[in-house]
Coordinates of C-alpha atoms (C1' of nucleotides) in Angstrom, one line a residue:
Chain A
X591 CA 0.8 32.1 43.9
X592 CA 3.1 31.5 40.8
X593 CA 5.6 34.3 39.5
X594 CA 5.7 34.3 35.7
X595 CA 9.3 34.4 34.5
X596 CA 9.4 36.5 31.6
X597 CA 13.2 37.5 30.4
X598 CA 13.6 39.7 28.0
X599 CA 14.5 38.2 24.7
X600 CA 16.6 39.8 22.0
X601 CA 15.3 40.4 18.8
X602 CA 16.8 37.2 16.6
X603 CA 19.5 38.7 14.4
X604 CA 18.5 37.0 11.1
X605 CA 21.5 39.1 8.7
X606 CA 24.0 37.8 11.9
X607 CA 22.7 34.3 11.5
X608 CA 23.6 34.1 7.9
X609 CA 26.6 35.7 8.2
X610 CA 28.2 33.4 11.1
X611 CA 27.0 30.6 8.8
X612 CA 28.7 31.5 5.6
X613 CA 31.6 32.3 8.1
X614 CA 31.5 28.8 9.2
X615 CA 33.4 25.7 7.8
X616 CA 31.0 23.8 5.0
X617 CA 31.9 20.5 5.8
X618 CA 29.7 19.4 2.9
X619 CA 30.8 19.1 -0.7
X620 CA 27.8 17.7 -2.2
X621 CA 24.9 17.7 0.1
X622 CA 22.8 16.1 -2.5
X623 CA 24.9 13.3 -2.6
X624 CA 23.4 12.2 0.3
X625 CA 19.7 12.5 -0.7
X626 CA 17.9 9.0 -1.3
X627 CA 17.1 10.0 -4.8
X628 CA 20.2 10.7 -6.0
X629 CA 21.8 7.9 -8.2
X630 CA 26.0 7.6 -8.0
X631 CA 27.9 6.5 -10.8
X632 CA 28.7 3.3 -8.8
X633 CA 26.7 1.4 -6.4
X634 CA 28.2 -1.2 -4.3
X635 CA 27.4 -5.1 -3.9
X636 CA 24.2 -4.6 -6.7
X637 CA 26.8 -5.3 -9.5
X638 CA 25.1 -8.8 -9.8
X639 CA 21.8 -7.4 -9.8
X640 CA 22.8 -5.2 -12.4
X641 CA 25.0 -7.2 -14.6
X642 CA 21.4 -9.4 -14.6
X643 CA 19.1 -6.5 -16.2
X644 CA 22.0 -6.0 -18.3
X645 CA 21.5 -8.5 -19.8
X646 CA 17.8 -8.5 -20.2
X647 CA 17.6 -4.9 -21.6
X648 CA 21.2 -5.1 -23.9
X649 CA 18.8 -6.3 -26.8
X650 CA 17.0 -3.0 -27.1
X651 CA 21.0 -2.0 -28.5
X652 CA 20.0 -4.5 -31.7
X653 CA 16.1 -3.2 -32.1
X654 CA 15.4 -6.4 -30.3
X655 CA 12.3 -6.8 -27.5
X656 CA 13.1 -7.2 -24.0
X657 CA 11.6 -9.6 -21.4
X658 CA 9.2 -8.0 -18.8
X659 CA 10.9 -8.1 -15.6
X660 CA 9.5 -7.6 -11.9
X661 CA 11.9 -7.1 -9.2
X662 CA 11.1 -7.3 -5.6
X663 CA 13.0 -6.7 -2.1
X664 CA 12.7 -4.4 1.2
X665 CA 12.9 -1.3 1.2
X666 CA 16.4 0.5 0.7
X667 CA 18.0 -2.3 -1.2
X668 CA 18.4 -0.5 -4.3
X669 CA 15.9 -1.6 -6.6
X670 CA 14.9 1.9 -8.0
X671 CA 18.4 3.3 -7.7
X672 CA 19.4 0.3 -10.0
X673 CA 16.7 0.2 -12.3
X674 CA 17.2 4.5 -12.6
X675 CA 21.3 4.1 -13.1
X676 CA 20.7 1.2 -15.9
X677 CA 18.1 3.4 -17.8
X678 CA 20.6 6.4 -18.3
X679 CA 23.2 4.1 -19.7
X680 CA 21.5 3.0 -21.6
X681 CA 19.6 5.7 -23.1
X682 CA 23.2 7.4 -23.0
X683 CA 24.6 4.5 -25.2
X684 CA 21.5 4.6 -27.7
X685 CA 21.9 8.4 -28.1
X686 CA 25.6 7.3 -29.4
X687 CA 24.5 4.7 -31.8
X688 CA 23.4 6.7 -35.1
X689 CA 20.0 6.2 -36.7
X690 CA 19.0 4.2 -32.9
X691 CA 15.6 4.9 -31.9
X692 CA 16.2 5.7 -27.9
X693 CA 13.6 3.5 -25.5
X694 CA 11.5 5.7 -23.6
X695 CA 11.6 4.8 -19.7
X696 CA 8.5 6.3 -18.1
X697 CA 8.7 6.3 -14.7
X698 CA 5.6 6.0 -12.3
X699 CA 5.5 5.6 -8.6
X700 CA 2.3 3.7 -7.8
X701 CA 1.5 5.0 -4.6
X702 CA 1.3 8.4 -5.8
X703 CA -0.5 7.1 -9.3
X704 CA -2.4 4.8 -7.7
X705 CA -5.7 4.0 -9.8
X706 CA -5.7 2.6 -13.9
X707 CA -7.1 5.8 -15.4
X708 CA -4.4 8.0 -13.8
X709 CA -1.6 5.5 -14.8
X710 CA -2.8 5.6 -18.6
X711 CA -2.7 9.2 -18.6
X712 CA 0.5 9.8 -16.9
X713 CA 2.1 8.0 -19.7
X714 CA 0.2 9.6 -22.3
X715 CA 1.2 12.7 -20.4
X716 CA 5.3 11.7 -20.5
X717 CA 4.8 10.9 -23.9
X718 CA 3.5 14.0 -25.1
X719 CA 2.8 16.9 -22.1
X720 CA 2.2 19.2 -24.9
X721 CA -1.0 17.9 -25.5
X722 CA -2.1 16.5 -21.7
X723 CA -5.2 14.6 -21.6
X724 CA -7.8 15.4 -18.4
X725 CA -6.9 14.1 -14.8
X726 CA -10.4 12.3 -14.9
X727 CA -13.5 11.9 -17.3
X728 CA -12.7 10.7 -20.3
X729 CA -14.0 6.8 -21.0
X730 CA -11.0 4.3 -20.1
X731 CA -11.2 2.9 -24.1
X732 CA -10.8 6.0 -25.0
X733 CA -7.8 6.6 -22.7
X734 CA -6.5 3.7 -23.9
X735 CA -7.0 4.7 -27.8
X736 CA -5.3 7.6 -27.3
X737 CA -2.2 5.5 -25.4
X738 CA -2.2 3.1 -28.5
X739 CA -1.6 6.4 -30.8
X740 CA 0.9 8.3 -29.1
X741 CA 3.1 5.2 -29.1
X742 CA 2.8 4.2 -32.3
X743 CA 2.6 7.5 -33.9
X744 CA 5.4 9.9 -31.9
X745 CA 7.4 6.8 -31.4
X746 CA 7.2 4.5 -33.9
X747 CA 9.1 1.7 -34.0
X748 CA 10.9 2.4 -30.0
X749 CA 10.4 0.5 -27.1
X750 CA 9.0 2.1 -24.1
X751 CA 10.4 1.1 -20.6
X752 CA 6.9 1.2 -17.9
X753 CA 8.7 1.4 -14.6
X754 CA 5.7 0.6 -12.1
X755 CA 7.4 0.9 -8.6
X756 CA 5.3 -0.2 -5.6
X757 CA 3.5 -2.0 -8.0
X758 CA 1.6 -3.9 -4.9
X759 CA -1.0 -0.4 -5.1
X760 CA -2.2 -1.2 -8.3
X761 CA -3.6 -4.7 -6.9
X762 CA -7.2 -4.7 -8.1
X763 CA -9.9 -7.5 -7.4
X764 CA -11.5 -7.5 -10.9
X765 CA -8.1 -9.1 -12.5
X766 CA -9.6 -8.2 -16.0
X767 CA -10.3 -4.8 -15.4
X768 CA -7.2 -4.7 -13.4
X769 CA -4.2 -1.8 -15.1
X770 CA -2.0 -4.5 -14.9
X771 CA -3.9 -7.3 -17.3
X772 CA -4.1 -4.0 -19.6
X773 CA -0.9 -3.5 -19.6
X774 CA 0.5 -7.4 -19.6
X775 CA -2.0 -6.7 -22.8
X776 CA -1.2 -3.7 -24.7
X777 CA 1.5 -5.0 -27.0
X778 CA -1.4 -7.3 -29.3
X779 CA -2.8 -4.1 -29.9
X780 CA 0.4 -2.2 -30.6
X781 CA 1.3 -2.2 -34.2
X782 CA 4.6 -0.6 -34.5
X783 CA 5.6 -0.1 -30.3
X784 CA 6.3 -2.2 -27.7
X785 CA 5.9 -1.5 -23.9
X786 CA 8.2 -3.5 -21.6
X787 CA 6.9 -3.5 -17.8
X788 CA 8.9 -3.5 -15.2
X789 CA 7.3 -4.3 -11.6
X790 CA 8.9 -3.3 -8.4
X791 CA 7.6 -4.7 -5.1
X792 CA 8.5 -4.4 -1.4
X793 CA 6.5 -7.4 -0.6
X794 CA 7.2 -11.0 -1.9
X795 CA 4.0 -12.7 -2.1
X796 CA 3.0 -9.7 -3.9
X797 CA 2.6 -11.8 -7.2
X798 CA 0.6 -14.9 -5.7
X799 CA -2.4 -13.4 -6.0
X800 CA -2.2 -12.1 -9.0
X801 CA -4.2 -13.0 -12.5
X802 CA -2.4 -15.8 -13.8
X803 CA -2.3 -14.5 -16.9
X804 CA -1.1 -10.9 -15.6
X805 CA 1.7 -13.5 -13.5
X806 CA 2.9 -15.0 -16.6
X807 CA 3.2 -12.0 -18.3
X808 CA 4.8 -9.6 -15.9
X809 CA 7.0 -12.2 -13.7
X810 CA 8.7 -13.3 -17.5
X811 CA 12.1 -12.5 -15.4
X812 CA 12.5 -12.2 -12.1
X813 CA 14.8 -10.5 -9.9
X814 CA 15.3 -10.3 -5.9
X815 CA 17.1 -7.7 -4.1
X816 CA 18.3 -9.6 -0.8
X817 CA 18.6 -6.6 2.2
X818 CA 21.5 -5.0 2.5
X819 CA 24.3 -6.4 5.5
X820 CA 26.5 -4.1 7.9
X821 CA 29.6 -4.3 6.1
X822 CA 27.6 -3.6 2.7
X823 CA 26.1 -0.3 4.3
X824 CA 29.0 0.5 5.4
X825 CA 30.7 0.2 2.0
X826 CA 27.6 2.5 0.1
X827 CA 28.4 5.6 3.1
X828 CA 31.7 5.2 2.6
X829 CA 31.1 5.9 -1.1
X830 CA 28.9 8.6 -0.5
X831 CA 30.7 10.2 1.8
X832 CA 33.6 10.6 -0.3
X833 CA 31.2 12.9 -2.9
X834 CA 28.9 14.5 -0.2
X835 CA 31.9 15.4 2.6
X836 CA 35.0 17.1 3.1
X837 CA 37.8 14.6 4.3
X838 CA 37.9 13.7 8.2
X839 CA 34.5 15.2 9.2
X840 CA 33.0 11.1 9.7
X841 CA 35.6 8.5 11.4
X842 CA 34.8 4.6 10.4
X843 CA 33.7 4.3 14.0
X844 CA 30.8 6.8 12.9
X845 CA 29.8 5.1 9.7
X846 CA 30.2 1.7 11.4
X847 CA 27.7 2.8 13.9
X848 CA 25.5 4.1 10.9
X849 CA 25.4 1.0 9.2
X850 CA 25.0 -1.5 12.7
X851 CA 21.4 0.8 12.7
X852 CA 20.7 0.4 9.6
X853 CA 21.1 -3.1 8.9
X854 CA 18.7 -3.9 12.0
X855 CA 16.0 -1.4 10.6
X856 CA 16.5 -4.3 7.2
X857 CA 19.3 -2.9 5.8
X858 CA 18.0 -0.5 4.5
X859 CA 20.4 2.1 3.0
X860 CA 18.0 4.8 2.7
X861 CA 17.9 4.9 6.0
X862 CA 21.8 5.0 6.3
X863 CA 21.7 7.8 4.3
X864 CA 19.2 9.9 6.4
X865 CA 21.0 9.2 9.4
X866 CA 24.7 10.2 8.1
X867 CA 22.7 13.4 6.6
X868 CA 21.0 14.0 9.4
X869 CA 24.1 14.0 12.1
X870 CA 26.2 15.5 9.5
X871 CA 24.0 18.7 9.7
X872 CA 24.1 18.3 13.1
X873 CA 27.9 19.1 12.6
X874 CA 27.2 21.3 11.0
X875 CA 24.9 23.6 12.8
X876 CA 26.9 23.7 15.7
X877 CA 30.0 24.1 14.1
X878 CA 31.8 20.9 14.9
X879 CA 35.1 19.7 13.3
X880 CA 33.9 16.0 13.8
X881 CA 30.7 13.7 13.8
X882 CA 31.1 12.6 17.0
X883 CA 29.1 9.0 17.9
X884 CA 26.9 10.7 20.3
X885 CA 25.1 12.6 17.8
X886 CA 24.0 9.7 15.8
X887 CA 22.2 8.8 18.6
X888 CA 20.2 12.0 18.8
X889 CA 20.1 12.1 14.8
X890 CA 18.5 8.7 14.9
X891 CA 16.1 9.4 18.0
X892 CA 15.3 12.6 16.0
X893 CA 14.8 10.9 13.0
X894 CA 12.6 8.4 14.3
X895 CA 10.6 11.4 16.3
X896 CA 10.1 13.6 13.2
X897 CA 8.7 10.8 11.2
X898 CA 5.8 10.2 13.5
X899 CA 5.1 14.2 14.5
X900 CA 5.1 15.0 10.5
X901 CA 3.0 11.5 9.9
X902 CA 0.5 12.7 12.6
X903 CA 0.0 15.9 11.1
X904 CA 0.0 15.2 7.8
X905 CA -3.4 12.9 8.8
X906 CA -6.8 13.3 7.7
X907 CA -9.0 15.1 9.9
X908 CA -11.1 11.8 10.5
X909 CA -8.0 9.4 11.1
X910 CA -6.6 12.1 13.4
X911 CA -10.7 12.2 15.7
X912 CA -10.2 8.5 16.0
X913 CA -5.9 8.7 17.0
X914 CA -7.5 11.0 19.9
X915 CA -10.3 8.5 20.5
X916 CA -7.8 5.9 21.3
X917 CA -5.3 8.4 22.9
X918 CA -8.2 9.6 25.2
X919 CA -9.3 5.8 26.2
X920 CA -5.3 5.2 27.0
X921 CA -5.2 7.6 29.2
X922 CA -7.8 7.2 31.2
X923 CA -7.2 3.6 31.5
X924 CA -3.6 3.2 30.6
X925 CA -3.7 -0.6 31.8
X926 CA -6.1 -2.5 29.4
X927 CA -6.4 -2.1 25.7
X928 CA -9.2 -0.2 24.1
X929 CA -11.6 -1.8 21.4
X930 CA -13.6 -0.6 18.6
X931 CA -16.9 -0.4 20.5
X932 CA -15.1 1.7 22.9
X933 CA -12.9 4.1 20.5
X934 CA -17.0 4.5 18.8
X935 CA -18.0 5.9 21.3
X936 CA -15.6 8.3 21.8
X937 CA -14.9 9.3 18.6
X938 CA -18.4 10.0 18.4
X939 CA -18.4 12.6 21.3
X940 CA -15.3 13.4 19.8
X941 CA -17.1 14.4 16.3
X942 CA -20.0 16.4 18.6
X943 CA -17.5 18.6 19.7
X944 CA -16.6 20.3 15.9
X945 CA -18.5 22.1 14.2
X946 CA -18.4 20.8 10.3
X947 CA -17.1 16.9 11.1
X948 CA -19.4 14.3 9.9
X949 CA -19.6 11.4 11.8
X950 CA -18.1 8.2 10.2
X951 CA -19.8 4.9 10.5
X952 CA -18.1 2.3 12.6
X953 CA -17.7 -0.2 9.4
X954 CA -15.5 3.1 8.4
X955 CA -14.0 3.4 11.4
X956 CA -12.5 -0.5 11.3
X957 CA -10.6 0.5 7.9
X958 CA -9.6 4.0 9.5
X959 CA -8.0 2.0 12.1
X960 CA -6.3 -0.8 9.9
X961 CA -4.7 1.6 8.4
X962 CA -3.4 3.5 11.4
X963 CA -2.1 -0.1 12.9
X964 CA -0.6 -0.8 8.8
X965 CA 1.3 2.8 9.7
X966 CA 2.7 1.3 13.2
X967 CA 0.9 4.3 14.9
X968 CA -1.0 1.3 16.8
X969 CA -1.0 -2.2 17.5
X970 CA -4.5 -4.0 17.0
X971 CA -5.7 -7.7 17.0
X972 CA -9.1 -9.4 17.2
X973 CA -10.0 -10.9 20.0
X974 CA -12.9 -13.0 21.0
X975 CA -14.0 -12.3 24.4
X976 CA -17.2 -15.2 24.4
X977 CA -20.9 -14.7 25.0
X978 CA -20.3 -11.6 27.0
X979 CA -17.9 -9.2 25.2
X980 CA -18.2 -11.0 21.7
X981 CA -15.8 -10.8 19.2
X982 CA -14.1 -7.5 18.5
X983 CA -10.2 -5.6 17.4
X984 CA -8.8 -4.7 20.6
X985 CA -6.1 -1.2 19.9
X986 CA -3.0 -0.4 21.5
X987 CA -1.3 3.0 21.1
X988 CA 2.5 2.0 20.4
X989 CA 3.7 5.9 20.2
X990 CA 4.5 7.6 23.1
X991 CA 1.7 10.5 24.6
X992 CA 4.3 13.2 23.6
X993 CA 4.8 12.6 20.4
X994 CA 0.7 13.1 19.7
X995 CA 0.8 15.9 22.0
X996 CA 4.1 17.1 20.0
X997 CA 1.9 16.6 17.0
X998 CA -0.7 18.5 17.6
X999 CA 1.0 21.4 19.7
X1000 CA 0.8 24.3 17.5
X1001 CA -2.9 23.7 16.8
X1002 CA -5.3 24.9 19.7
X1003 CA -8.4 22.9 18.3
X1004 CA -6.4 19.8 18.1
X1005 CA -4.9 20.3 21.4
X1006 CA -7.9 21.3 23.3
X1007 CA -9.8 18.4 22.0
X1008 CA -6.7 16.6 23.8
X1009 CA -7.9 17.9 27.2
X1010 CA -11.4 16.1 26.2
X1011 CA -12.8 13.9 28.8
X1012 CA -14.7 11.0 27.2
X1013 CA -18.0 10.1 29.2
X1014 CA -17.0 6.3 29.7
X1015 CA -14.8 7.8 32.9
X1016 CA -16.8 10.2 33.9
X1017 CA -17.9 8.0 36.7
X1018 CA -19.5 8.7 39.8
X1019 CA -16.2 7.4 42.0
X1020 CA -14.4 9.3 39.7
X1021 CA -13.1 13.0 40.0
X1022 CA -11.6 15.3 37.5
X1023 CA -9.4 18.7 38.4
X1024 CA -7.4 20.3 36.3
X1025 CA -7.7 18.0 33.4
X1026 CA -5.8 15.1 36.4
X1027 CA -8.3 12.0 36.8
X1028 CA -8.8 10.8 41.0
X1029 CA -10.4 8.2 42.5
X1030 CA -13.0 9.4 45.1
X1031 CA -11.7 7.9 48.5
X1032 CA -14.7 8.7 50.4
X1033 CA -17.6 10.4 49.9
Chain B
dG1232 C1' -23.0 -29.1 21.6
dA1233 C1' -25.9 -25.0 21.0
dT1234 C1' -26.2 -20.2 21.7
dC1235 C1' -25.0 -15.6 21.8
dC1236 C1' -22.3 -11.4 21.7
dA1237 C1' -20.0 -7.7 19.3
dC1238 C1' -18.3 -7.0 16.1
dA1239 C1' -14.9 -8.2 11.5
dG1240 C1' -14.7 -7.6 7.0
dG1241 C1' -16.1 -8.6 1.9
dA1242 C1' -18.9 -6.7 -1.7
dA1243 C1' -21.9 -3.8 -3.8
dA1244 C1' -24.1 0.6 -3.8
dT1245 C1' -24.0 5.5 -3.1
dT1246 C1' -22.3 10.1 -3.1
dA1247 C1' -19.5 13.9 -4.4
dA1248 C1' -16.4 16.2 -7.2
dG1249 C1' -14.0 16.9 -11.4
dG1250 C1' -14.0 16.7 -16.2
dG1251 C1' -15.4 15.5 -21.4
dT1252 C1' -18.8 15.4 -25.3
dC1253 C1' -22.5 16.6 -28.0
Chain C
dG1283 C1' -27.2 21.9 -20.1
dA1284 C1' -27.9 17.1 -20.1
dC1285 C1' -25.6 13.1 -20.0
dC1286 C1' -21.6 10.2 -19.6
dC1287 C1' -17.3 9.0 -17.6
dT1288 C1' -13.8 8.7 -13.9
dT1289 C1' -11.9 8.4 -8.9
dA1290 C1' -12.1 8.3 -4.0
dA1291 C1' -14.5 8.1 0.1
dT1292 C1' -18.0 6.3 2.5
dT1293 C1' -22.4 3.7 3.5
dT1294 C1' -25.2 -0.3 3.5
dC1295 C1' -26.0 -5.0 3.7
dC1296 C1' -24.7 -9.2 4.7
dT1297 C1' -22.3 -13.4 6.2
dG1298 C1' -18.7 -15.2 9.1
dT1299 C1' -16.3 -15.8 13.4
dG1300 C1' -14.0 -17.1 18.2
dG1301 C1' -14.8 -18.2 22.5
dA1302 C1' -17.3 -17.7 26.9
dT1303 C1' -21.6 -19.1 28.6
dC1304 C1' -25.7 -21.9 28.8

DNA sequence: GATCCACAGGAAATTAAGGGTC
DNA sequence: GACCCTTAATTTCCTGTGGATC
């Protein structure tokens, strides 16, 4: 028989909390400053990079027409930060010139905007948001009519700056319905306007396969971001810890470590910056003088831990059935790989079990799990296993058990569903107590 | 070398939801 | 209110495929 160990907790002292926190040292001057999307005045080893869109965007200082331009490199290398820091000089410089007409830059992260209709109206919605035109519905000639207008009307003879970042989204089969060969486009149709795109892509092939025409228009300059090295992160902390911190709270041993992590995860400095946030609060919180080395190792097993708990619950409800389909196949046979015929049928028993779950076709299933292997949350290849097992994607779950169990804690449907045994081991030699799996040794 | 398995995955069609226009 | 338009998610249909087995 167990004893259940209850002690008496206090009540939490919420006014106490905040006070012994405002009593505490703020070792941070501008926490901000270490947020991904804040841009500095100065950003280390992209002065090249810079210097070259300079020089492709100076003419707009002499009413003259700048070359499209699509950039690409990994992510964190700067490409936005660059791109963002250029645009307010030189909107700031414009502003100083009298009688200038300032460029618009209109801003647009395509995997947030990611279809044509909704990239036409959120520039017609930047260009006027007094008079917003319908998330859907209207006719995309008449979208574009009203695109043509705006520009040429409100802004006469301006330029306007299209940044399209993660352009790679807006990829569409039919190349002449495509946003892009509308946009590439736009400026024969333009009377007094001019739109200047700029692409941004994480991936390098991204303009192979695009339109040719779209390719010659949009790739008119091109620009790569190579990925950030050690010493380089190192440099961009160092910068940003001089805004963000008070003096001696990170030794270079600390921001050295930062950057070595870092630059193996690609260099990417975004990532720099989360970690030096993240163990800085850490500091923080329990009221350290120092950022000691020890917790950038927790920060960065935290870091890594958080990502995939909030991924996993920010999931549809259909993508999370089919993480439990393959979750529940692992671990009831944790040494082989589970397929698609397999991960079916469970997901299928799976979908019997709720109440108001339709049950998705396998076809649907496929893509589900593409996606899921694109997000790292498995590992999947096809395999051909002959005349008898035929030719099928065979899934590995690459997170560990407690990060879905982590996930799905603080919901009892999720985590009873968990506790599931699928029919595939309900076998007659096998046993089940207490939600354990045995062999039957004898009968 | 032919056959067969169990899908993979492309493409087109369908459905649902949100909205505009007349 | 009927009809038209959009997007996004999903289904349906179909052809293709790798490799063990015949």
């Amino acid at each position: 028989m167990y004893k259940l160990l209850i002690t008496e907790k206090k009540n939490f002292d919420l006014d106490k909390f905040f006070d012994d926190y405002l009593e505490s040292p703020n070792i941070f001057k501008d926490r901000n400053a270490l947020d991904s999307s804040h841009i500095p005045e100065n950003l280390p080893h992209r002065y090249e990079q810079i210097k070259a869109i300079a020089e492709i965007t100076v003419v707009t200082l002499r009413n003259g027409i700048p070359s499209n331009l699509f950039i690409y490199g990994k992510t964190g290398t700067g490409k936005t930060a660059v791109i963002k820091h250029i645009s307010k000089k030189l909107t700031n410089k414009c502003k100083r010139i009298n009688n200038m007409a300032c460029p618009n830059w209109i801003y647009i992260n395509s995997n947030r905007v990611k279809s044509g209709y909704r990239v036409l109206a959120t520039i017609c919605n930047r260009l006027n948001p007094d008079d917003p035109v319908p998330p859907t519905g209207l006719p995309r000639d008449v979208l574009l009519d009203k695109l043509v207008n705006r520009l040429d009307e409100n802004y006469g003879n301006s330029i306007c700056f299209v940044v399209l970042d993660e352009i790679d989204c807006l990829r569409s089969k039919k190349s002449k319905d495509s946003i892009l060969y509308l946009l590439s486009r736009i400026n024969e149709i333009l009377k007094k306007s001019k739109v200047i795109l700029v692409g941004i892509s994480n991936t390098l092939n991204f303009k192979d396969d695009l339109d040719p025409r779209v390719k010659s228009s949009l790739c008119e300059e091109e620009l790569v971001f190579p990925a950030y090295k050690a010493d380089e992160i190192y440099d961009i902390l160092k910068e940003r810890t001089k805004i963000a911190l008070h003096e001696d709270i990170v030794t270079e041993g600390a921001l050295r470590l930062i950057s070595a992590f870092a630059a193996r995860e690609n260099g990417d400095a975004r990532r720099a910056l989360a970690l030096l946030r993240k163990s800085a609060e850490f500091v923080e919180r329990r009221n350290l003088k120092k950022l000691d080395v020890n917790l950038i190792y927790e920060a960065q097993d935290q870091l890594d831990s958080d990502k995939i708990v909030h991924f996993i619950r920010d999931l549809p409800i259909q993508q999370k059935m089919i993480l439990i389909a393959v979750y529940l196949n692992q671990k009831f046979d944790p040494e082989n790989s589970t397929n698609t015929g397999e991960i079916y049928n469970t997901y299928k028993e799976l979908v019997k079990q709720s109440y108001n779950l339709n049950c998705l076709t396998r076809r649907r299933m496929t893509d589900l799990i593409k996606e899921l292997d694109l997000a790292g949350i498995f590992e999947s290849k096809v395999v051909s296993f002959g005349r008898k097992g035929g030719r099928t994607r065979v899934v590995d779950l690459i997170i560990e058990d407690a990060q879905i169990i982590k996930s799905f804690e603080d919901d009892s449907y999720w985590s009873e569903l968990l506790q599931y045994i699928p029919s595939s081991v309900r076998r007659t030699d096998l046993n089940v107590y207490d939600g354990n799996l045995y062999r039957r040794l004898f009968e």
